[in-house]
Short mmCIF file of C-alpha atoms and ligand atoms in Angstrom, two decimals:
data_model
loop_
_atom_site.label_atom_id
_atom_site.label_comp_id
_atom_site.label_asym_id
_atom_site.label_seq_id
_atom_site.Cartn_x
_atom_site.Cartn_y
_atom_site.Cartn_z
CA MET Z 1 6.54 12.90 17.84
CA LEU Z 2 2.91 12.21 16.42
CA LYS Z 3 1.33 9.19 17.47
CA ALA Z 4 -1.89 7.59 15.70
CA VAL Z 5 -4.11 5.34 18.45
CA LYS Z 6 -6.87 3.19 18.09
CA PHE Z 7 -9.01 1.88 21.01
CA GLY Z 8 -10.81 -1.34 20.52
CA GLY Z 9 -14.20 -2.14 22.03
CA SER Z 10 -13.48 -3.44 24.99
CA SER Z 11 -11.28 -0.28 26.05
CA VAL Z 12 -14.39 1.86 25.53
CA ALA Z 13 -16.95 -0.28 26.54
CA GLY Z 14 -18.12 1.83 29.82
CA ALA Z 15 -17.43 4.85 31.36
CA GLU Z 16 -14.61 3.05 33.37
CA GLN Z 17 -12.87 2.61 30.45
CA PHE Z 18 -13.34 6.03 29.27
CA GLU Z 19 -11.44 6.98 31.93
CA LYS Z 20 -8.21 4.78 31.35
CA VAL Z 21 -8.04 6.09 27.73
CA LYS Z 22 -8.40 9.65 28.95
CA HIS Z 23 -5.28 8.55 31.29
CA ILE Z 24 -3.66 7.22 28.31
CA ILE Z 25 -4.26 10.01 26.00
CA GLU Z 26 -3.00 12.57 28.65
CA ALA Z 27 0.17 10.64 29.90
CA ASP Z 28 1.28 11.57 26.15
CA ALA Z 29 1.13 14.72 24.47
CA SER Z 30 2.05 13.15 20.76
CA ARG Z 31 -1.13 11.00 20.89
CA ARG Z 32 -3.37 13.33 18.83
CA VAL Z 33 -5.09 11.47 16.55
CA VAL Z 34 -7.46 8.69 18.08
CA VAL Z 35 -9.85 6.20 16.16
CA VAL Z 36 -12.29 4.46 18.56
CA SER Z 37 -14.52 1.19 17.60
CA ALA Z 38 -17.98 1.04 19.16
CA ALA Z 39 -18.42 0.23 22.93
CA GLY Z 40 -17.81 -3.48 23.29
CA LYS Z 41 -18.81 -5.92 26.16
CA ARG Z 42 -18.02 -4.96 29.67
CA SER Z 43 -18.28 -8.25 30.67
CA SER Z 44 -18.62 -12.01 29.27
CA ASP Z 45 -22.29 -12.13 29.30
CA ASP Z 46 -22.64 -8.46 28.01
CA HIS Z 47 -23.14 -7.34 24.46
CA LYS Z 48 -20.90 -5.59 21.66
CA LEU Z 49 -23.11 -2.55 20.64
CA THR Z 50 -22.44 -3.70 17.10
CA ASP Z 51 -23.82 -7.13 17.64
CA LEU Z 52 -26.88 -5.45 19.14
CA LEU Z 53 -27.02 -3.00 16.25
CA TYR Z 54 -26.94 -6.08 13.32
CA LEU Z 55 -29.70 -7.52 15.16
CA CYS Z 56 -31.77 -4.49 15.13
CA HIS Z 57 -31.70 -4.73 11.48
CA ALA Z 58 -32.56 -8.31 11.42
CA HIS Z 59 -35.42 -7.46 13.26
CA LEU Z 60 -36.33 -4.82 10.89
CA THR Z 61 -35.84 -7.01 7.97
CA TYR Z 62 -38.47 -9.28 9.35
CA GLY Z 63 -40.86 -6.65 10.44
CA VAL Z 64 -40.59 -7.39 14.20
CA SER Z 65 -40.03 -4.63 16.64
CA CYS Z 66 -36.56 -3.39 17.62
CA ASP Z 67 -37.56 -0.79 20.36
CA GLU Z 68 -36.11 -2.71 23.19
CA ILE Z 69 -32.81 -3.55 21.37
CA MET Z 70 -32.64 0.46 20.65
CA ASP Z 71 -33.29 1.35 24.24
CA THR Z 72 -30.50 -1.00 25.63
CA ILE Z 73 -28.13 0.66 23.20
CA GLU Z 74 -29.40 4.34 24.21
CA GLN Z 75 -28.93 3.44 27.79
CA ARG Z 76 -25.20 2.49 27.32
CA PHE Z 77 -24.75 6.02 26.00
CA VAL Z 78 -26.60 7.65 28.42
CA GLN Z 79 -24.88 5.67 31.13
CA ILE Z 80 -21.47 6.79 29.97
CA ARG Z 81 -22.58 10.29 29.49
CA ASP Z 82 -24.08 10.64 32.90
CA ALA Z 83 -21.25 8.71 34.53
CA LEU Z 84 -18.53 11.18 32.94
CA GLY Z 85 -21.10 14.51 33.25
CA LEU Z 86 -20.93 15.01 29.32
CA SER Z 87 -23.75 16.95 27.64
CA LEU Z 88 -24.15 15.15 23.98
CA ASP Z 89 -27.90 15.12 23.62
CA VAL Z 90 -28.23 11.18 23.03
CA GLU Z 91 -31.77 11.13 23.69
CA GLY Z 92 -32.69 13.70 20.89
CA GLU Z 93 -30.15 11.94 18.10
CA MET Z 94 -31.49 8.39 18.94
CA ALA Z 95 -34.74 9.75 18.39
CA ARG Z 96 -33.70 10.83 15.33
CA LEU Z 97 -32.31 8.01 14.26
CA ARG Z 98 -35.12 5.62 15.19
CA GLY Z 99 -37.83 8.00 13.44
CA ARG Z 100 -35.58 6.68 9.88
CA LEU Z 101 -35.52 3.55 11.28
CA ASN Z 102 -38.24 1.61 9.02
CA ARG Z 103 -37.51 4.25 5.93
CA ASP Z 104 -34.18 4.67 4.20
CA MET Z 105 -31.57 3.25 7.04
CA SER Z 106 -29.22 0.79 5.18
CA VAL Z 107 -27.80 -1.77 7.24
CA ASP Z 108 -24.19 -0.33 7.20
CA GLU Z 109 -25.78 3.35 7.99
CA LEU Z 110 -27.57 1.58 11.20
CA VAL Z 111 -24.41 -0.26 11.80
CA SER Z 112 -21.88 2.56 11.83
CA ARG Z 113 -23.91 4.47 14.67
CA GLY Z 114 -22.27 2.43 17.44
CA GLU Z 115 -18.74 3.92 16.51
CA TYR Z 116 -20.36 7.22 15.78
CA PHE Z 117 -21.69 8.00 19.07
CA THR Z 118 -19.19 6.08 21.20
CA ALA Z 119 -16.69 8.67 19.03
CA ARG Z 120 -18.78 11.67 19.81
CA LEU Z 121 -18.90 10.88 23.73
CA MET Z 122 -15.35 10.51 23.47
CA ALA Z 123 -14.11 13.36 21.38
CA GLU Z 124 -16.11 15.39 24.18
CA TYR Z 125 -14.91 13.77 27.08
CA LEU Z 126 -11.09 14.17 25.80
CA GLY Z 127 -11.67 17.55 24.40
CA PHE Z 128 -10.57 16.55 20.86
CA ALA Z 129 -12.12 17.65 17.58
CA PHE Z 130 -14.64 14.99 16.65
CA ILE Z 131 -14.28 14.38 12.79
CA ASP Z 132 -16.95 12.03 11.21
CA ALA Z 133 -15.45 9.19 8.94
CA ALA Z 134 -18.36 9.77 6.72
CA ASP Z 135 -16.37 13.13 5.97
CA CYS Z 136 -12.56 11.75 6.10
CA VAL Z 137 -12.58 7.79 5.10
CA PHE Z 138 -13.90 7.40 1.29
CA PHE Z 139 -14.40 4.52 -0.67
CA GLY Z 140 -14.49 4.57 -4.80
CA TYR Z 141 -17.15 3.42 -6.92
CA ASP Z 142 -15.35 -0.03 -6.86
CA GLY Z 143 -15.73 -0.29 -3.18
CA GLN Z 144 -12.27 0.10 -2.53
CA LEU Z 145 -10.82 1.88 0.03
CA ASP Z 146 -9.63 6.00 -2.19
CA ARG Z 147 -6.37 6.10 -0.11
CA GLU Z 148 -5.45 9.36 -1.83
CA ARG Z 149 -8.57 11.27 -0.63
CA THR Z 150 -8.49 10.02 2.83
CA ASP Z 151 -5.21 10.89 3.33
CA ARG Z 152 -5.69 14.31 2.37
CA ALA Z 153 -8.99 14.84 4.50
CA VAL Z 154 -7.38 12.95 7.67
CA ALA Z 155 -3.96 15.12 7.13
CA ASP Z 156 -6.17 18.20 6.61
CA ALA Z 157 -8.60 17.81 9.43
CA LEU Z 158 -5.70 17.27 11.89
CA GLN Z 159 -3.62 20.63 10.68
CA ALA Z 160 -7.23 22.64 11.14
CA ASN Z 161 -7.94 21.26 14.62
CA GLY Z 162 -4.48 19.97 16.18
CA LYS Z 163 -6.43 16.70 17.85
CA ILE Z 164 -8.60 14.76 16.29
CA LEU Z 165 -10.93 11.54 17.09
CA LEU Z 166 -12.76 9.64 14.36
CA PRO Z 167 -14.88 6.86 14.41
CA GLY Z 168 -13.63 3.62 13.06
CA PHE Z 169 -15.26 1.08 11.02
CA TYR Z 170 -17.03 2.89 8.36
CA GLY Z 171 -16.73 5.79 5.69
CA ARG Z 172 -18.46 7.08 2.62
CA LEU Z 173 -19.08 6.09 -1.05
CA PRO Z 174 -19.01 8.39 -3.94
CA ASN Z 175 -22.69 8.47 -3.91
CA GLY Z 176 -23.04 9.58 -0.32
CA LYS Z 177 -23.94 6.50 1.60
CA VAL Z 178 -22.46 4.89 4.71
CA LYS Z 179 -19.97 1.93 3.63
CA VAL Z 180 -18.84 -0.22 6.83
CA MET Z 181 -16.08 -2.26 6.28
CA SER Z 182 -15.06 -5.92 7.57
CA ARG Z 183 -15.81 -6.81 10.97
CA GLY Z 184 -13.05 -5.48 13.67
CA GLY Z 185 -12.36 -2.79 11.01
CA SER Z 186 -11.57 0.23 12.74
CA ASP Z 187 -8.40 -1.51 13.18
CA ILE Z 188 -8.10 -0.46 9.09
CA THR Z 189 -9.33 2.86 10.14
CA GLY Z 190 -6.31 3.43 12.82
CA ALA Z 191 -3.85 2.49 10.31
CA LEU Z 192 -5.34 4.34 7.35
CA ALA Z 193 -5.34 7.58 10.02
CA ALA Z 194 -1.64 6.66 11.21
CA ALA Z 195 -0.51 6.72 7.54
CA ALA Z 196 -2.34 9.55 6.36
CA VAL Z 197 -0.65 11.87 9.04
CA GLY Z 198 2.59 10.20 9.04
CA ALA Z 199 2.39 9.37 12.61
CA ASP Z 200 6.13 7.99 14.16
CA VAL Z 201 3.73 5.24 16.03
CA TYR Z 202 0.49 3.40 15.39
CA GLU Z 203 -0.45 2.35 18.91
CA ASN Z 204 -3.59 -0.18 18.93
CA TRP Z 205 -5.01 -0.52 22.57
CA THR Z 206 -6.87 -3.43 23.48
CA ASP Z 207 -7.21 -5.78 26.31
CA VAL Z 208 -4.16 -8.18 25.86
CA SER Z 209 -0.46 -7.13 26.59
CA GLY Z 210 0.68 -7.87 22.92
CA ILE Z 211 1.23 -10.81 20.82
CA LEU Z 212 1.89 -13.86 23.02
CA MET Z 213 4.85 -16.27 21.89
CA ALA Z 214 2.76 -19.29 21.49
CA ASP Z 215 -1.13 -20.07 22.08
CA PRO Z 216 -2.07 -19.67 25.90
CA ARG Z 217 -4.56 -22.58 25.47
CA ILE Z 218 -1.32 -24.77 24.54
CA VAL Z 219 1.50 -23.11 26.63
CA ASP Z 220 1.00 -22.05 30.11
CA ASN Z 221 1.32 -18.10 30.55
CA PRO Z 222 3.30 -17.89 26.94
CA ARG Z 223 5.24 -14.41 27.49
CA PRO Z 224 4.47 -11.28 25.01
CA ILE Z 225 6.63 -10.57 21.66
CA GLU Z 226 8.28 -7.85 22.59
CA LYS Z 227 9.49 -7.06 19.00
CA ILE Z 228 8.65 -8.51 15.81
CA THR Z 229 9.14 -7.56 12.18
CA TYR Z 230 5.98 -7.56 9.63
CA ALA Z 231 7.25 -10.55 7.90
CA GLU Z 232 7.64 -12.36 11.02
CA LEU Z 233 4.31 -11.57 11.62
CA ARG Z 234 3.02 -12.48 8.20
CA GLU Z 235 4.76 -16.09 8.90
CA LEU Z 236 2.78 -16.71 12.06
CA ALA Z 237 -0.39 -15.48 10.94
CA PHE Z 238 0.22 -18.13 8.33
CA MET Z 239 0.84 -20.79 10.55
CA GLY Z 240 -2.42 -20.13 12.11
CA ALA Z 241 -1.57 -17.31 15.07
CA SER Z 242 -4.44 -15.43 15.68
CA VAL Z 243 -2.79 -11.66 15.32
CA MET Z 244 -3.96 -8.72 13.42
CA HIS Z 245 -5.48 -9.20 9.89
CA GLU Z 246 -3.17 -8.34 6.90
CA GLU Z 247 -5.61 -5.78 5.74
CA SER Z 248 -5.33 -4.07 8.89
CA ILE Z 249 -1.70 -3.54 8.56
CA GLN Z 250 -1.23 -2.50 5.28
CA PRO Z 251 -1.06 1.24 5.54
CA VAL Z 252 1.13 1.39 8.00
CA LYS Z 253 3.46 -1.35 7.06
CA GLU Z 254 4.10 0.20 3.53
CA LYS Z 255 5.01 3.60 5.35
CA GLY Z 256 7.15 1.75 7.50
CA ILE Z 257 5.21 3.03 10.70
CA ALA Z 258 5.94 1.04 13.77
CA LEU Z 259 2.89 -0.82 15.12
CA ASN Z 260 2.49 -0.99 18.56
CA ILE Z 261 -0.24 -3.36 20.35
CA ARG Z 262 -1.24 -2.33 23.73
CA ASN Z 263 -3.25 -3.15 26.74
CA THR Z 264 -5.60 -0.34 28.09
CA ASN Z 265 -6.07 -2.28 31.11
CA ARG Z 266 -2.07 -2.31 31.93
CA PRO Z 267 -0.84 0.82 30.44
CA GLU Z 268 2.71 0.20 32.15
CA ASP Z 269 3.21 -2.92 30.39
CA PRO Z 270 4.92 -2.11 26.73
CA GLY Z 271 2.99 -4.38 24.67
CA THR Z 272 4.49 -6.07 21.41
CA MET Z 273 6.22 -3.72 18.56
CA ILE Z 274 6.15 -4.59 15.08
CA VAL Z 275 8.54 -2.72 13.12
CA GLY Z 276 9.95 -2.85 9.58
CA ASP Z 277 12.73 -5.22 8.83
CA ALA Z 278 15.58 -2.54 8.38
CA GLU Z 279 14.81 -1.43 12.31
CA ASP Z 280 15.44 -4.61 14.01
CA ARG Z 281 18.65 -3.83 15.83
CA GLY Z 282 18.91 -7.02 17.29
CA GLU Z 283 19.02 -5.69 21.30
CA ASP Z 284 17.52 -8.74 22.41
CA ASP Z 285 18.87 -12.01 22.60
CA ARG Z 286 15.90 -14.50 21.83
CA PHE Z 287 16.23 -16.34 18.68
CA ILE Z 288 12.88 -17.31 17.94
CA THR Z 289 10.46 -14.67 18.13
CA GLY Z 290 7.21 -17.21 18.28
CA ILE Z 291 5.44 -20.55 17.58
CA ALA Z 292 2.61 -20.95 16.00
CA GLY Z 293 0.99 -24.29 14.05
CA LYS Z 294 -2.01 -25.90 12.42
CA ARG Z 295 -3.45 -29.61 12.85
CA ASN Z 296 -4.77 -31.45 9.81
CA PHE Z 297 -2.33 -31.82 6.50
CA THR Z 298 -1.71 -34.57 4.39
CA ILE Z 299 1.65 -35.53 2.87
CA LEU Z 300 2.09 -37.09 -0.62
CA THR Z 301 5.19 -38.69 -1.00
CA VAL Z 302 5.90 -39.58 -4.67
CA SER Z 303 9.15 -41.47 -5.69
CA LYS Z 304 10.55 -41.95 -9.00
CA HIS Z 305 13.98 -42.97 -10.28
CA ASN Z 306 15.97 -40.20 -12.08
CA MET Z 307 12.80 -37.78 -11.48
CA ASN Z 308 14.32 -34.82 -12.18
CA ALA Z 309 14.82 -35.66 -15.52
CA ASN Z 310 11.10 -36.05 -16.01
CA HIS Z 311 9.61 -33.06 -14.76
CA THR Z 312 7.53 -34.92 -12.45
CA LEU Z 313 7.61 -32.34 -10.01
CA CYS Z 314 6.30 -29.77 -12.26
CA GLN Z 315 3.61 -32.20 -13.33
CA ALA Z 316 2.52 -33.16 -9.57
CA LEU Z 317 2.36 -29.26 -8.90
CA GLU Z 318 0.23 -28.83 -11.77
CA ILE Z 319 -2.00 -31.60 -10.75
CA MET Z 320 -2.34 -30.15 -7.47
CA ASP Z 321 -3.23 -26.84 -8.92
CA ARG Z 322 -5.81 -28.03 -10.94
CA TYR Z 323 -7.46 -29.98 -8.24
CA HIS Z 324 -7.13 -26.42 -6.28
CA ALA Z 325 -5.30 -28.25 -3.60
CA PRO Z 326 -2.99 -25.27 -2.04
CA VAL Z 327 0.65 -26.62 -1.62
CA GLU Z 328 2.01 -25.25 1.57
CA HIS Z 329 5.87 -26.97 1.55
CA ILE Z 330 7.85 -29.09 -0.35
CA SER Z 331 10.86 -31.24 0.27
CA LEU Z 332 12.90 -32.13 -2.56
CA GLY Z 333 15.05 -35.46 -2.84
CA MET Z 334 17.27 -37.12 -5.58
CA ASP Z 335 14.20 -39.76 -6.46
CA SER Z 336 11.34 -38.64 -4.43
CA PHE Z 337 9.37 -35.27 -3.38
CA ALA Z 338 7.17 -34.52 -0.71
CA LEU Z 339 3.88 -32.32 -0.90
CA VAL Z 340 2.35 -30.77 2.19
CA SER Z 341 -1.46 -29.77 1.48
CA GLY Z 342 -4.34 -29.13 4.17
CA SER Z 343 -6.24 -32.29 4.20
CA ALA Z 344 -9.89 -30.33 4.06
CA ALA Z 345 -8.56 -28.31 1.13
CA MET Z 346 -7.51 -31.31 -0.67
CA GLY Z 347 -11.08 -33.13 0.43
CA ASP Z 348 -12.39 -35.52 -1.72
CA ALA Z 349 -10.02 -34.33 -4.58
CA LEU Z 350 -7.25 -36.60 -2.96
CA TYR Z 351 -8.33 -39.81 -5.22
CA ASP Z 352 -8.31 -37.91 -8.14
CA VAL Z 353 -5.31 -36.27 -7.57
CA LEU Z 354 -3.58 -39.39 -6.54
CA ALA Z 355 -4.72 -40.97 -10.14
CA ASP Z 356 -3.85 -38.51 -11.80
CA ILE Z 357 -0.03 -38.29 -10.82
CA ARG Z 358 -0.45 -42.17 -11.62
CA LYS Z 359 -1.30 -41.80 -14.88
CA THR Z 360 1.14 -38.33 -15.90
CA CYS Z 361 3.96 -39.20 -13.79
CA ARG Z 362 4.28 -42.91 -13.76
CA PRO Z 363 5.92 -42.91 -10.53
CA ASP Z 364 7.50 -45.94 -8.74
CA ASP Z 365 5.54 -45.22 -5.82
CA ILE Z 366 2.97 -42.49 -3.96
CA ARG Z 367 2.59 -42.97 -0.09
CA VAL Z 368 -0.34 -40.69 1.85
CA GLN Z 369 0.41 -39.70 5.46
CA ASP Z 370 -2.59 -38.25 7.01
CA ASP Z 371 -3.20 -36.61 10.32
CA ILE Z 372 -0.46 -34.35 9.89
CA ALA Z 373 0.39 -31.31 12.08
CA LEU Z 374 2.56 -28.12 11.18
CA VAL Z 375 4.35 -26.46 13.73
CA ALA Z 376 6.86 -23.49 12.95
CA ALA Z 377 9.25 -21.67 14.77
CA VAL Z 378 9.13 -18.11 13.46
CA GLY Z 379 12.62 -15.89 14.08
CA ARG Z 380 14.29 -13.57 12.17
CA LYS Z 381 17.58 -14.11 13.98
CA MET Z 382 17.63 -18.08 13.10
CA SER Z 383 19.29 -17.29 10.33
CA SER Z 384 22.82 -16.07 11.95
CA ARG Z 385 22.68 -18.53 14.69
CA PRO Z 386 24.13 -22.04 13.12
CA GLY Z 387 23.26 -24.99 14.69
CA VAL Z 388 19.41 -24.03 15.70
CA SER Z 389 17.73 -26.77 13.70
CA GLY Z 390 19.80 -29.33 15.07
CA ARG Z 391 18.84 -28.13 18.67
CA LEU Z 392 15.35 -27.84 17.71
CA PHE Z 393 15.07 -31.19 16.04
CA ARG Z 394 16.99 -32.97 18.98
CA ALA Z 395 14.83 -31.58 21.73
CA LEU Z 396 11.54 -32.92 19.96
CA GLY Z 397 13.23 -36.22 19.43
CA GLU Z 398 14.13 -36.50 23.39
CA SER Z 399 10.42 -35.89 23.71
CA GLY Z 400 9.41 -38.76 21.65
CA VAL Z 401 8.14 -36.32 18.59
CA ASN Z 402 8.65 -38.58 15.43
CA ILE Z 403 9.33 -35.58 12.51
CA ARG Z 404 7.62 -36.29 9.53
CA THR Z 405 8.92 -33.55 7.43
CA ILE Z 406 10.87 -30.41 7.54
CA ALA Z 407 10.97 -27.05 5.61
CA GLN Z 408 12.58 -24.00 5.85
CA GLY Z 409 11.36 -21.30 4.42
CA ALA Z 410 13.98 -19.79 1.59
CA ASP Z 411 14.11 -16.35 3.30
CA GLU Z 412 15.27 -18.54 6.44
CA LEU Z 413 12.63 -17.06 8.94
CA ALA Z 414 10.77 -20.11 9.99
CA ILE Z 415 11.79 -23.90 10.45
CA THR Z 416 8.58 -25.85 9.93
CA VAL Z 417 8.41 -29.12 11.16
CA GLY Z 418 5.47 -31.94 10.32
CA VAL Z 419 4.66 -34.06 13.11
CA ASP Z 420 1.43 -36.36 14.04
CA ASN Z 421 -1.48 -34.80 14.91
CA LYS Z 422 -1.55 -36.12 18.26
CA ASP Z 423 1.88 -34.72 18.88
CA PHE Z 424 0.88 -31.13 17.93
CA GLU Z 425 1.12 -29.81 21.50
CA THR Z 426 3.75 -31.46 22.64
CA ALA Z 427 5.81 -30.19 19.62
CA ILE Z 428 4.75 -26.73 20.69
CA ARG Z 429 5.50 -27.29 24.31
CA VAL Z 430 8.97 -28.55 23.44
CA MET Z 431 10.01 -25.74 21.17
CA TYR Z 432 8.64 -22.99 23.47
CA ASN Z 433 9.85 -24.19 26.87
CA GLY Z 434 13.43 -25.01 25.10
CA PHE Z 435 14.15 -21.83 22.99
CA ALA Z 436 11.39 -19.31 23.56
CA GLY Z 437 10.49 -19.27 27.40
N1 LIG S 1 -17.57 -2.35 15.97
C1 LIG S 1 -16.88 -3.40 14.74
C2 LIG S 1 -17.06 -4.61 15.01
O1 LIG S 1 -17.62 -5.28 16.00
C3 LIG S 1 -15.75 -2.95 14.40
C4 LIG S 1 -14.50 -2.84 15.41
O2 LIG S 1 -14.61 -3.20 16.90
O3 LIG S 1 -13.45 -2.94 14.84
O4 LIG S 1 -16.81 -5.47 14.21
#
């Protein structure tokens, strides 16, 4: 068994968090590949080191001294080192860094130092070999990750050292320069490392006990999702749930590696396990995995007698496409169809779209409904249970929620209802309380 584990900024924010990380690593000998972010906030009024480093660069650009900010950053590292009795020469290394600040330092190299120093300290503390991401995460000339080269370098480093620790968030360009990823990029490094070494599991340690079944701002204390497939996660993300970014799960997803989201502050919680579709053995009984939704959609309902013979739907879709109004859902009847699009995406084009549809499709009628919210119940097990949608619609009806449109994806992974914006939260609560809680 081999596990690749990534600790986010809040998990490595200070000496106390470093101790928790050590307990987690020591509790399981298979955790042999570790990736860390830069130290994050210790409390809500604290600063992430990455933010401070970006601020430093902004100061440099305007010719303003960033000495004070660099002092603050140095202090964070010194405090961790001293509290844990480590020996890294933070002062010496920071002095060298500061000596180069005005000259040849790129913004990418400067901000990558948050991860670099955090990883140096953590590697020493855990007794793992420090592997610089500049020596094992490679980008090509096009700025895209060079997966083959990266896979080889990380796998070789593990083989040579047995236990490795690398900083997240950055890598090296072919010209030798450091390049950082998008914000939150350590998640990507963690997934890359897990894929490179063929890990059995990629654990992503953060400060929540997994993905919640619904938005906690709407539902009180929603339960964490125990198990979810990559496909379901995609549906939830599409419907607005704030879950991990697609790019950061791709390397593990394509290799069929399970991803376990865990809480560094509550290591006893199992967290959420994200698995490939084939691995679902259906042991738990809940048939809705999660609920998510978004406000502010517009429904265009176009009616035309005998419309199929007139290719009316195709024409309308072409018009939407021409105005860059993405169609999120379509419902189709004999003599009418409804197109759902984001109101903001449609924007001012709405009136041009309507005029074009009128001219091209010559409909009997077009209706526009604004202020629509879409709410989706996502669950891989819904397709095998008859009557789920009926129960869902009845529950919404009994709570006075008027359903404006209904859509079920062809893969039956989600049932989406369109309701008035004002009923958005009620719809989510009704679905959660009736089917998920
Ligand atoms: N430290 C970087 C950031 O704050 C990357 C990361 O935390 O994953 O975005």
